[in-house]
CSV table of C-alpha atoms in Angstrom, one decimal:
chain,number,residue,atom,x,y,z
A,1,UNK,CA,-11.7,-1.9,-28.8
A,2,UNK,CA,-9.1,1.3,-29.6
A,3,UNK,CA,-9.6,2.0,-25.4
A,4,UNK,CA,-9.4,-1.3,-24.6
A,5,UNK,CA,-5.7,-1.6,-23.8
A,6,UNK,CA,-5.9,1.6,-22.1
A,7,UNK,CA,-8.7,0.7,-20.0
A,8,UNK,CA,-7.5,-2.1,-19.3
A,9,UNK,CA,-4.0,-0.8,-18.2
A,10,UNK,CA,-5.5,2.0,-16.0
A,11,UNK,CA,-7.6,-1.2,-14.5
A,12,UNK,CA,-5.1,-3.0,-13.4
A,13,UNK,CA,-3.0,-0.2,-11.9
A,14,UNK,CA,-5.8,0.9,-9.9
A,15,UNK,CA,-6.4,-2.5,-8.4
A,16,UNK,CA,-2.9,-2.6,-7.5
A,17,UNK,CA,-3.2,0.5,-5.9
A,18,UNK,CA,-6.3,-1.2,-3.8
A,19,UNK,CA,-4.7,-4.3,-2.9
A,20,UNK,CA,-1.8,-2.3,-1.4
A,21,UNK,CA,-4.3,0.0,0.6
A,22,UNK,CA,-6.0,-3.2,2.0
A,23,UNK,CA,-2.4,-4.5,2.7
A,24,UNK,CA,-1.0,-1.6,4.6
A,25,UNK,CA,-4.5,-1.1,6.9
A,26,UNK,CA,-3.5,-4.9,7.9
A,27,UNK,CA,-0.3,-3.9,8.4
A,28,UNK,CA,-0.8,-1.3,10.9
A,29,UNK,CA,-4.0,-3.3,12.8
A,30,UNK,CA,-1.9,-6.1,13.4
A,31,UNK,CA,0.9,-3.9,14.3
A,32,UNK,CA,-1.1,-2.6,16.9
A,33,UNK,CA,-2.8,-5.7,18.2
A,34,UNK,CA,0.7,-7.0,18.6
A,35,UNK,CA,1.8,-4.7,21.1
A,36,UNK,CA,-1.4,-4.9,22.9
A,37,UNK,CA,-0.9,-8.8,23.3
A,38,UNK,CA,2.3,-8.4,24.4
A,39,UNK,CA,1.3,-5.7,27.0
A,40,UNK,CA,-2.4,-6.5,28.4
A,41,UNK,CA,-2.7,-10.3,27.9
A,42,UNK,CA,-0.3,-11.2,31.1
A,43,UNK,CA,-0.8,-9.4,34.4
A,44,UNK,CA,1.3,-6.4,35.5
A,45,UNK,CA,4.4,-7.5,37.1
A,46,UNK,CA,4.3,-11.3,35.7
A,47,UNK,CA,6.5,-10.8,32.3
A,48,UNK,CA,10.3,-9.2,32.6
A,49,UNK,CA,10.3,-5.5,32.7
A,50,UNK,CA,12.1,-5.1,29.5
A,51,UNK,CA,10.2,-7.3,27.7
A,52,UNK,CA,7.2,-4.8,26.7
A,53,UNK,CA,10.0,-2.4,25.5
A,54,UNK,CA,11.8,-4.8,23.7
A,55,UNK,CA,8.9,-6.0,21.8
A,56,UNK,CA,8.4,-2.4,20.8
A,57,UNK,CA,11.6,-2.4,19.6
A,58,UNK,CA,11.4,-4.8,17.3
A,59,UNK,CA,7.9,-3.8,15.7
A,60,UNK,CA,9.7,-0.6,15.6
A,61,UNK,CA,12.2,-2.0,13.7
A,62,UNK,CA,9.6,-3.3,11.6
A,63,UNK,CA,8.2,-0.5,10.5
A,64,UNK,CA,11.7,1.3,10.0
A,65,UNK,CA,12.0,-1.6,7.6
A,66,UNK,CA,9.4,-1.2,5.4
A,67,UNK,CA,9.8,2.6,5.4
A,68,UNK,CA,13.3,2.2,3.7
A,69,UNK,CA,12.2,-0.9,1.8
A,70,UNK,CA,9.3,0.4,0.2
A,71,UNK,CA,9.9,4.6,-0.8
A,72,UNK,CA,12.6,4.3,-2.9
A,73,UNK,CA,12.4,3.9,-6.6
A,74,UNK,CA,12.7,0.1,-8.2
A,75,UNK,CA,14.6,-0.5,-12.0
A,76,UNK,CA,11.7,-0.1,-14.2
A,77,UNK,CA,10.6,3.3,-13.1
A,78,UNK,CA,10.9,5.6,-15.7
A,79,UNK,CA,12.6,8.1,-14.1
A,80,UNK,CA,15.0,6.3,-12.5
A,81,UNK,CA,18.2,8.4,-12.1
A,82,UNK,CA,20.6,5.3,-12.9
A,83,UNK,CA,18.8,3.2,-15.5
A,84,UNK,CA,21.2,1.3,-17.4
A,85,UNK,CA,23.8,1.6,-15.4
A,86,UNK,CA,24.7,-1.6,-14.4
A,87,UNK,CA,26.7,-0.6,-11.4
A,88,UNK,CA,24.5,1.3,-10.1
A,89,UNK,CA,21.8,-1.0,-10.5
A,90,UNK,CA,23.7,-3.9,-8.8
A,91,UNK,CA,24.3,-1.3,-5.6
A,92,UNK,CA,20.2,-0.3,-5.3
A,93,UNK,CA,19.9,-4.2,-5.2
A,94,UNK,CA,22.2,-5.0,-2.8
A,95,UNK,CA,20.4,-1.9,-0.5
A,96,UNK,CA,17.5,-3.7,-1.0
A,97,UNK,CA,18.8,-7.3,-0.1
A,98,UNK,CA,19.8,-5.6,2.9
A,99,UNK,CA,16.7,-4.1,4.0
A,100,UNK,CA,14.9,-7.1,3.7
A,101,UNK,CA,17.5,-9.0,5.7
A,102,UNK,CA,16.7,-6.9,8.7
A,103,UNK,CA,12.9,-7.3,8.4
A,104,UNK,CA,12.9,-11.0,8.1
A,105,UNK,CA,15.1,-11.0,11.2
A,106,UNK,CA,13.1,-8.8,12.9
A,107,UNK,CA,10.2,-11.1,12.1
A,108,UNK,CA,12.3,-13.8,13.9
A,109,UNK,CA,12.9,-12.2,17.1
A,110,UNK,CA,9.4,-11.0,17.1
A,111,UNK,CA,8.5,-15.1,16.7
A,112,UNK,CA,10.7,-16.0,19.5
A,113,UNK,CA,10.0,-13.4,22.1
A,114,UNK,CA,6.7,-15.3,22.3
A,115,UNK,CA,9.0,-18.2,24.1
A,116,UNK,CA,8.7,-15.4,27.0
A,117,UNK,CA,5.3,-15.4,27.1
A,118,UNK,CA,4.9,-19.0,27.0
A,119,UNK,CA,7.2,-18.9,30.2
A,120,UNK,CA,5.6,-16.2,31.8
A,121,UNK,CA,1.9,-18.7,31.8
A,122,UNK,CA,0.3,-17.5,28.9
A,123,UNK,CA,-2.3,-20.1,27.6
A,124,UNK,CA,-1.9,-22.1,24.3
A,125,UNK,CA,-5.1,-20.6,22.7
A,126,UNK,CA,-3.3,-17.0,23.4
A,127,UNK,CA,0.0,-18.0,21.7
A,128,UNK,CA,-1.2,-19.6,18.5
A,129,UNK,CA,-3.6,-16.0,17.8
A,130,UNK,CA,-0.3,-14.5,18.5
A,131,UNK,CA,1.6,-16.6,16.2
A,132,UNK,CA,-1.2,-15.8,13.5
A,133,UNK,CA,-0.7,-12.6,13.9
A,134,UNK,CA,2.6,-12.4,13.1
A,135,UNK,CA,1.9,-14.9,10.3
A,136,UNK,CA,-0.4,-12.3,8.9
A,137,UNK,CA,1.8,-9.5,9.1
A,138,UNK,CA,4.5,-10.9,7.3
A,139,UNK,CA,2.1,-12.1,4.9
A,140,UNK,CA,0.9,-8.8,4.4
A,141,UNK,CA,4.1,-7.1,4.1
A,142,UNK,CA,4.9,-10.2,1.6
A,143,UNK,CA,2.2,-9.0,-0.8
A,144,UNK,CA,3.2,-5.4,-0.5
A,145,UNK,CA,6.4,-6.2,-1.5
A,146,UNK,CA,4.9,-8.1,-4.5
A,147,UNK,CA,3.3,-5.0,-5.5
A,148,UNK,CA,6.5,-2.9,-5.4
A,149,UNK,CA,8.7,-5.1,-7.1
A,150,UNK,CA,6.1,-6.1,-9.8
A,151,UNK,CA,4.8,-4.0,-12.3
A,152,UNK,CA,1.3,-4.1,-14.2
A,153,UNK,CA,1.3,-6.8,-17.2
A,154,UNK,CA,3.6,-6.0,-19.5
A,155,UNK,CA,2.1,-7.2,-22.8
A,156,UNK,CA,-1.3,-4.6,-21.9
A,157,UNK,CA,1.1,-2.0,-21.2
A,158,UNK,CA,3.4,-2.2,-24.6
A,159,UNK,CA,0.1,-2.4,-26.2
A,160,UNK,CA,-1.3,0.6,-25.0
A,161,UNK,CA,1.5,2.5,-25.9
A,162,UNK,CA,1.7,1.6,-29.2
A,163,UNK,CA,-1.7,2.5,-29.4
A,164,UNK,CA,-1.5,5.8,-28.5
A,165,UNK,CA,1.9,6.8,-30.1
A,166,UNK,CA,1.5,5.3,-33.5
A,167,UNK,CA,-2.3,3.6,-34.0
A,168,UNK,CA,-4.4,6.4,-33.2
A,169,UNK,CA,-2.7,9.1,-35.2
A,170,UNK,CA,-2.6,6.5,-38.1
A,171,UNK,CA,-6.2,5.6,-38.2
A,172,UNK,CA,-7.8,8.0,-36.6
A,173,UNK,CA,-5.8,11.2,-39.0
A,174,UNK,CA,-8.1,10.7,-42.0
A,175,UNK,CA,-11.2,10.4,-39.9
A,176,UNK,CA,-10.0,13.9,-38.3
A,177,UNK,CA,-9.5,15.5,-41.9
A,178,UNK,CA,-13.1,14.3,-43.1
A,179,UNK,CA,-14.9,16.7,-40.3
A,180,UNK,CA,-12.8,19.6,-41.6
A,181,UNK,CA,-15.7,19.3,-44.8
A,182,UNK,CA,-18.5,17.7,-42.6
A,183,UNK,CA,-18.8,20.0,-39.3
A,184,UNK,CA,-15.7,22.6,-40.0
A,185,UNK,CA,-12.1,23.2,-39.5
A,186,UNK,CA,-12.3,24.5,-36.0
A,187,UNK,CA,-14.5,21.5,-34.3
A,188,UNK,CA,-12.2,18.9,-36.8
A,189,UNK,CA,-8.4,20.8,-34.6
A,190,UNK,CA,-10.1,20.6,-30.9
A,191,UNK,CA,-11.9,17.3,-31.5
A,192,UNK,CA,-8.3,15.6,-32.6
A,193,UNK,CA,-6.5,17.4,-29.7
A,194,UNK,CA,-8.8,16.8,-27.0
A,195,UNK,CA,-9.0,12.8,-28.6
A,196,UNK,CA,-5.1,12.9,-27.8
A,197,UNK,CA,-4.9,14.4,-24.4
A,198,UNK,CA,-7.7,12.0,-23.1
A,199,UNK,CA,-5.7,9.1,-24.3
A,200,UNK,CA,-2.1,9.8,-23.2
A,201,UNK,CA,-3.7,11.2,-20.4
A,202,UNK,CA,-5.3,7.7,-19.3
A,203,UNK,CA,-2.2,6.4,-20.3
A,204,UNK,CA,0.2,8.7,-17.8
A,205,UNK,CA,-2.2,8.3,-15.0
A,206,UNK,CA,-1.6,4.5,-15.3
A,207,UNK,CA,1.8,4.7,-15.9
A,208,UNK,CA,2.2,7.0,-12.8
A,209,UNK,CA,0.6,4.0,-10.2
A,210,UNK,CA,3.4,1.4,-11.8
A,211,UNK,CA,4.6,2.0,-8.1
A,212,UNK,CA,2.0,3.1,-5.9
A,213,UNK,CA,4.7,3.5,-2.9
A,214,UNK,CA,6.8,6.1,-4.5
A,215,UNK,CA,5.1,9.3,-3.2
A,216,UNK,CA,5.4,10.8,-6.4
A,217,UNK,CA,1.9,10.5,-8.0
A,218,UNK,CA,-1.6,12.4,-6.6
A,219,UNK,CA,-2.8,8.3,-5.8
A,220,UNK,CA,-0.2,6.9,-4.4
A,221,UNK,CA,-0.2,5.3,-1.4
A,222,UNK,CA,1.1,6.9,1.6
A,223,UNK,CA,3.2,4.7,3.3
A,224,UNK,CA,5.4,7.1,5.4
A,225,UNK,CA,2.7,8.7,6.8
A,226,UNK,CA,1.0,5.1,7.7
A,227,UNK,CA,3.6,3.0,9.2
A,228,UNK,CA,4.3,6.7,11.1
A,229,UNK,CA,0.4,6.5,12.7
A,230,UNK,CA,1.3,2.7,13.2
A,231,UNK,CA,4.8,3.9,15.3
A,232,UNK,CA,2.7,6.4,17.6
A,233,UNK,CA,0.0,3.5,18.6
A,234,UNK,CA,2.9,1.5,19.1
A,235,UNK,CA,4.7,3.5,21.6
A,236,UNK,CA,2.2,4.6,24.0
A,237,UNK,CA,2.6,5.6,27.4
A,238,UNK,CA,1.6,4.0,30.3
A,239,UNK,CA,0.5,7.4,32.1
A,240,UNK,CA,-1.5,7.8,29.7
A,241,UNK,CA,-3.8,4.8,30.0
A,242,UNK,CA,-4.2,5.2,33.5
A,243,UNK,CA,-7.8,6.8,34.5
A,244,UNK,CA,-8.2,10.3,35.6
A,245,UNK,CA,-10.2,11.0,38.8
A,246,UNK,CA,-12.3,14.0,39.0
A,247,UNK,CA,-11.1,17.0,41.2
A,248,UNK,CA,-12.9,19.2,43.2
A,249,UNK,CA,-13.5,21.6,40.3
A,250,UNK,CA,-15.8,18.7,38.4
A,251,UNK,CA,-17.9,19.1,41.3
A,252,UNK,CA,-18.4,22.7,41.5
A,253,UNK,CA,-18.9,22.7,37.6
A,254,UNK,CA,-22.0,20.5,38.0
A,255,UNK,CA,-23.0,22.1,41.4
A,256,UNK,CA,-23.1,25.7,39.4
A,257,UNK,CA,-24.2,24.5,35.9
A,258,UNK,CA,-27.5,26.6,34.9
A,259,UNK,CA,-27.1,29.1,38.1
A,260,UNK,CA,-27.3,33.3,38.1
A,261,UNK,CA,-24.4,35.6,37.0
A,262,UNK,CA,-23.1,35.1,40.3
A,263,UNK,CA,-22.6,31.3,40.6
A,264,UNK,CA,-20.8,31.5,37.4
A,265,UNK,CA,-18.7,33.7,39.0
A,266,UNK,CA,-17.7,31.3,41.9
A,267,UNK,CA,-16.7,28.3,38.8
A,268,UNK,CA,-14.1,30.8,37.6
A,269,UNK,CA,-13.0,31.5,41.2
A,270,UNK,CA,-13.1,27.5,41.8
A,271,UNK,CA,-11.4,27.0,38.4
A,272,UNK,CA,-8.4,29.3,38.8
A,273,UNK,CA,-8.0,27.4,42.4
A,274,UNK,CA,-8.1,24.1,41.7
A,275,UNK,CA,-7.4,21.8,38.4
A,276,UNK,CA,-9.8,20.7,36.2
A,277,UNK,CA,-9.6,17.1,34.2
A,278,UNK,CA,-9.0,18.4,30.8
A,279,UNK,CA,-5.5,20.6,32.2
A,280,UNK,CA,-4.7,17.2,34.5
A,281,UNK,CA,-5.0,15.5,31.2
A,282,UNK,CA,-3.0,18.1,29.5
A,283,UNK,CA,-0.4,18.2,31.7
A,284,UNK,CA,0.3,14.3,31.7
A,285,UNK,CA,3.9,13.9,30.5
A,286,UNK,CA,3.9,12.5,27.1
A,287,UNK,CA,5.9,9.4,26.0
A,288,UNK,CA,9.4,9.5,25.3
A,289,UNK,CA,9.6,7.1,22.6
A,290,UNK,CA,7.7,9.0,20.3
A,291,UNK,CA,9.6,9.2,17.1
A,292,UNK,CA,9.9,12.5,14.9
A,293,UNK,CA,7.2,12.8,12.4
A,294,UNK,CA,8.1,12.4,8.6
A,295,UNK,CA,7.9,15.4,6.3
A,296,UNK,CA,4.3,16.2,4.8
A,297,UNK,CA,4.0,15.4,1.0
């Protein structure tokens, strides 16, 4: 009964974290599939030349808005620097509403962009699939927003704090004192310290996961890195997707495998005179639309 509120608080906190990870994985997957659908579901040349770039820009607006929405702390954070100052709290609430409007507007534009695919001749089944992906993406974002804005059950959290700060020291104090007569003073002191450290540690672990997106705890959800990976997948390079043809060096490499040292020297000469497949892949130009990598946490 003593540890039940603490265990419940910790269980609720980790359940929120696991749900956040699940929704974030779905967001990454849907962003990539929506970009691929706008690129591959119709033949090349049917869509307007700027349609893919516009879709990529909309998806980047979503990822950038999600990053700006999830990373800042909220009012309930115990370390929030402006807690209690109404003016600062109102300012942050206005910023949050502004970011939410930008994200919602990007979802609306993404839904309207499917009309371009309809005009280009995309089938109704594929349009319905794309609309369902847009809906699932919006739903996953709203679920993550609920995890960001709402805390674990306040009653259980308050009861846990009451147990740790008041009930456990009062009711376990006589028990610790009785250990002095039974097993000795040293064991009684060490047991009391370890018991207190354990209960306080469990409570602080749960409190650190109140906001799993703030990147402050060891077990937090690093949404910045995940969204960066999604952006890199969205802004793919068409040139990197073209099949690479085998060069003369490949046939020389295959012909001289297993030969003597003389054959190996010829192979090195052929590599100097020709460009291998690996070199040709490394020399391919990278996409100009890559975004800057986020700082490492």
